[in-house]
Structure formats: C-alpha cells, structure tokens
Coordinates of N, CA and C in Angstrom, one line a residue:
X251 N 14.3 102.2 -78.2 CA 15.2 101.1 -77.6 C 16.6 101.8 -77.4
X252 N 17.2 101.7 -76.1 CA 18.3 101.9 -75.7 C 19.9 101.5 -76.5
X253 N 20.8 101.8 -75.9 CA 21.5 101.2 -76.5 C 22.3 100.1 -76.3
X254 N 21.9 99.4 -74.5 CA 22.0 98.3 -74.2 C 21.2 97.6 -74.9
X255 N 20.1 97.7 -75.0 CA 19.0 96.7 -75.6 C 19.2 96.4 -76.5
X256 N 19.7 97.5 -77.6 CA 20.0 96.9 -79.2 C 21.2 96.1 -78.9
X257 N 22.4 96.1 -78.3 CA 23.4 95.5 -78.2 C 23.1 93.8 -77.4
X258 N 22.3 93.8 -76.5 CA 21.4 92.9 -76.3 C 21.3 91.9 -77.1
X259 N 19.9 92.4 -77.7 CA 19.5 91.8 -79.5 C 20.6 91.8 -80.5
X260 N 21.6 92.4 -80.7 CA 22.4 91.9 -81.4 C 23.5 90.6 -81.0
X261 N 23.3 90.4 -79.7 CA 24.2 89.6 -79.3 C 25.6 89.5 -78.6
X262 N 25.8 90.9 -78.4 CA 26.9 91.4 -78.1 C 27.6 91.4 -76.7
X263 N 26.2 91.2 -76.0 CA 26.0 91.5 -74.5 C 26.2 90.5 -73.8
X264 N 27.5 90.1 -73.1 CA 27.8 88.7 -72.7 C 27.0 88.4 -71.6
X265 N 26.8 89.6 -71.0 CA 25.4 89.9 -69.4 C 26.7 89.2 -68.3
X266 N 27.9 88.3 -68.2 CA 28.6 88.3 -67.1 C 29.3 89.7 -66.2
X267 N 29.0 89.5 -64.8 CA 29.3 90.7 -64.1 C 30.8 90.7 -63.7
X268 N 30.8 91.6 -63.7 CA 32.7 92.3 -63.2 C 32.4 93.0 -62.2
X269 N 33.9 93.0 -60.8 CA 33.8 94.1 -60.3 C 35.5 94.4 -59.6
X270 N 35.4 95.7 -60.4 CA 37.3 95.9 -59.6 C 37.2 96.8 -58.7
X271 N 37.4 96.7 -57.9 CA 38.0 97.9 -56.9 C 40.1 97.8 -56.9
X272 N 39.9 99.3 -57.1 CA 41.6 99.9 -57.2 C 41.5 100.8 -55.4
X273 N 42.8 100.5 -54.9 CA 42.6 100.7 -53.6 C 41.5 100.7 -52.8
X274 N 41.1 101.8 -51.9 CA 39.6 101.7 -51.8 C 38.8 103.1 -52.0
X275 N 39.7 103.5 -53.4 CA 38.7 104.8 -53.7 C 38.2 105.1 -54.8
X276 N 38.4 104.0 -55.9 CA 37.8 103.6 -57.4 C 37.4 102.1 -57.2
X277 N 35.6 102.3 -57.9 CA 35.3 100.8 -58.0 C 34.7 100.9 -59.6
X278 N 34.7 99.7 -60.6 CA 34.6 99.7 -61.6 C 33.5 98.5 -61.7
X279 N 32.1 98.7 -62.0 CA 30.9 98.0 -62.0 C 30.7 97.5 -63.4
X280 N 30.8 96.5 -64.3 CA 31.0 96.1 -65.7 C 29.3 94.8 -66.0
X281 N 28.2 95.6 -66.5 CA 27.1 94.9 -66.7 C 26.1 95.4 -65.9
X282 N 26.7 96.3 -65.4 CA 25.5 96.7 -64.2 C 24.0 97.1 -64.7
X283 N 22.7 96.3 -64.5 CA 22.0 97.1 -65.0 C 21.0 97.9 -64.5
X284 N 21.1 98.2 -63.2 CA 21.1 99.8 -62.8 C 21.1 99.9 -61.3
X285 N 21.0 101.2 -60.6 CA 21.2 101.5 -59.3 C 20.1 101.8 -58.9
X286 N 20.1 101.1 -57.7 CA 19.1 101.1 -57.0 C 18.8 101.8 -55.7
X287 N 20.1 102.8 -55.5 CA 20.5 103.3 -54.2 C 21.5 104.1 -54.2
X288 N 21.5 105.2 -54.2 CA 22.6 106.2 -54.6 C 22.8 107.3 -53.3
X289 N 24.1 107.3 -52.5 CA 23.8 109.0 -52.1 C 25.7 108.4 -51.7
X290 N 25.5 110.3 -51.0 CA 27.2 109.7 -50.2 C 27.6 108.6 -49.4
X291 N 27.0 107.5 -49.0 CA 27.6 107.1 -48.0 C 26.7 105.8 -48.3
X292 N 26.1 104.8 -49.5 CA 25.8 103.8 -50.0 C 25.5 103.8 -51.5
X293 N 25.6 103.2 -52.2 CA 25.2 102.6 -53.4 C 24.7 101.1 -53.7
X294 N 23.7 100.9 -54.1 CA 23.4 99.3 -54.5 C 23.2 99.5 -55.7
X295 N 23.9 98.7 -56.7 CA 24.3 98.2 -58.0 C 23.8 97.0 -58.3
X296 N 22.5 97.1 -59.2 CA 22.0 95.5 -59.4 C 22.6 95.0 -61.2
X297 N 22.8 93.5 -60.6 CA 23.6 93.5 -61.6 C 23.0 91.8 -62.3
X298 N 23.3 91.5 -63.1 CA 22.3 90.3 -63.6 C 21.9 88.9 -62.3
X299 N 22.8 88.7 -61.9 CA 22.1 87.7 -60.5 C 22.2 88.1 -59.2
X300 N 23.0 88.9 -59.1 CA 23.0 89.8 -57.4 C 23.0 91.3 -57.6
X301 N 23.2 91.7 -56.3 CA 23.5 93.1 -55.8 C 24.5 93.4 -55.1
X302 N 25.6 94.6 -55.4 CA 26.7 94.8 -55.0 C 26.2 96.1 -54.2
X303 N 26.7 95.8 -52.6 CA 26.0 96.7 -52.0 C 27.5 97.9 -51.4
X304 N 27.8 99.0 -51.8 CA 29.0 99.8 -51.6 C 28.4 100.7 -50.4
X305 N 29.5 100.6 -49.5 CA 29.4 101.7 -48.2 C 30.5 102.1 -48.1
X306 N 30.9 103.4 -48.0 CA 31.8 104.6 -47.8 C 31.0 105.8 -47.6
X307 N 32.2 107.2 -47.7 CA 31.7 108.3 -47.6 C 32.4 108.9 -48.6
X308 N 31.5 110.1 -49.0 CA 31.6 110.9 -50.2 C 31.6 109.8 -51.5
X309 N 31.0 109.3 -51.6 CA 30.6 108.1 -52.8 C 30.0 109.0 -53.6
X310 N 31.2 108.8 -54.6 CA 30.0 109.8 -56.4 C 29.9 108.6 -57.5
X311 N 29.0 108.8 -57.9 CA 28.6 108.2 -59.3 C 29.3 108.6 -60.2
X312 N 30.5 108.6 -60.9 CA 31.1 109.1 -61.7 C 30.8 109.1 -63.4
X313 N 30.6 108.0 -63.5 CA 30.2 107.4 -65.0 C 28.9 106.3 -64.9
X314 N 28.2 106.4 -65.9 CA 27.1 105.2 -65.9 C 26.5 105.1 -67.3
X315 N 26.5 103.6 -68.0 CA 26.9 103.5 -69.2 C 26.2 102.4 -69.8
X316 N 26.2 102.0 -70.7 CA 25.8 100.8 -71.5 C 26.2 99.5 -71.0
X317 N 27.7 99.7 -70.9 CA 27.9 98.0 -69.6 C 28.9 98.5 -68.7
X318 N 28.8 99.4 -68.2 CA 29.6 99.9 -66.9 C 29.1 100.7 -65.3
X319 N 29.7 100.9 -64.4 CA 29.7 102.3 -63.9 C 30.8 102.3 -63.3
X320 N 31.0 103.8 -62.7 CA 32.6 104.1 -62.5 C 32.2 104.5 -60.8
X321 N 32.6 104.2 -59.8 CA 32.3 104.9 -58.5 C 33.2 105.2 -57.8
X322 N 33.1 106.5 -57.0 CA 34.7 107.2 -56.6 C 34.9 107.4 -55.4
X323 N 35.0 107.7 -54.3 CA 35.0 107.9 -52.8 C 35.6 107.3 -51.8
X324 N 35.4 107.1 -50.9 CA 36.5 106.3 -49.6 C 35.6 104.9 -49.5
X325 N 35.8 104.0 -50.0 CA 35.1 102.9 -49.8 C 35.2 102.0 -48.6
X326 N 34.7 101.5 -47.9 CA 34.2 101.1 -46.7 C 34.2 99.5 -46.8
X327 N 33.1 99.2 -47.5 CA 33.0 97.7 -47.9 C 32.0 97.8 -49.0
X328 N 31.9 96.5 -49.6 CA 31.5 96.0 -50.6 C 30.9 94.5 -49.6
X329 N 29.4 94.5 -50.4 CA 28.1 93.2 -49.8 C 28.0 92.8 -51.2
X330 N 27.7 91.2 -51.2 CA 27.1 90.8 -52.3 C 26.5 89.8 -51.6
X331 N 25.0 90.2 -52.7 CA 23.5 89.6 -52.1 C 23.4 88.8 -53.2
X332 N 23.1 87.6 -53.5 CA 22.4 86.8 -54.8 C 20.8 87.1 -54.5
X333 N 20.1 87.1 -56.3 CA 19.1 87.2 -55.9 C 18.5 86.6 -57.0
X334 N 19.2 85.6 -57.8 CA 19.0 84.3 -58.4 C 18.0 84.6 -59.6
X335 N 18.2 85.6 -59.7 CA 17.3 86.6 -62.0 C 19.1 85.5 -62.6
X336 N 18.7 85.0 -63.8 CA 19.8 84.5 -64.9 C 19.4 85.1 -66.1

C-alpha cells in the first residue's frame, strides 16, 4: 500500500481539490490523483471529481506526490471537465 492510501485509511486525506496557478509559468495541482496525459505541450490531471486539462509549451512535470503536483512551462490555458467520481 502506497503512501496516499495509508494516509487515506488513516483519515488524513481530505480528497478536496486545489489549483494555483502563479503567473502563467507555475501551476500547483493539490489531491491530484494522477496524470493521464503528459508531454510538452498538454497535461491532464485527474483529480477527485474532474479533470484539469493544461495547454502550453515546454510543460515539465516537475514534482508528483502523495497530494500534489508541481507543473512548470508557458501556460496557455487551463479546461476543467466534471466527471462526477465523489
């Protein structure tokens, strides 16, 4: 068992999603639980009830974590899809 999952089961894991973007070249993904779409120039981030869909160029995955990820590059826009998982 991972270390989300134990944190999970212990109760720790409030499962609400976060999302900051700092100008448009750091975006901070908080609950994410995992990527579904990676390269330079898109990311999709599924996250407990939607999907945050990131378009830019030179897009790096920087960090990716127990309740986070860290994303770096010239950000473009940001899509959010509901897809109604609670």
């Amino acid at each position: 068992m991972g270390l989300k999952e134990t944190l999970i089961r212990l109760g720790d894991y409030t499962g609400k999603s976060a999302v900051t973007l700092f100008d448009n070249n750091e975006l901070y993904a908080e609950n994410c639980r995992c990527i579904t779409a990676c390269d330079e120039n898109l990311a999709v981030l599924r996250m407990r009830d939607m999907d945050i869909r990131v378009v830019g160029t030179s897009l790096t995955l920087e960090n990716y974590g127990a309740y986070g990820v860290k994303l770096t590059g010239e950000i473009h826009s940001l899509t959010v899809e509901r897809h109604g998982e609670t």
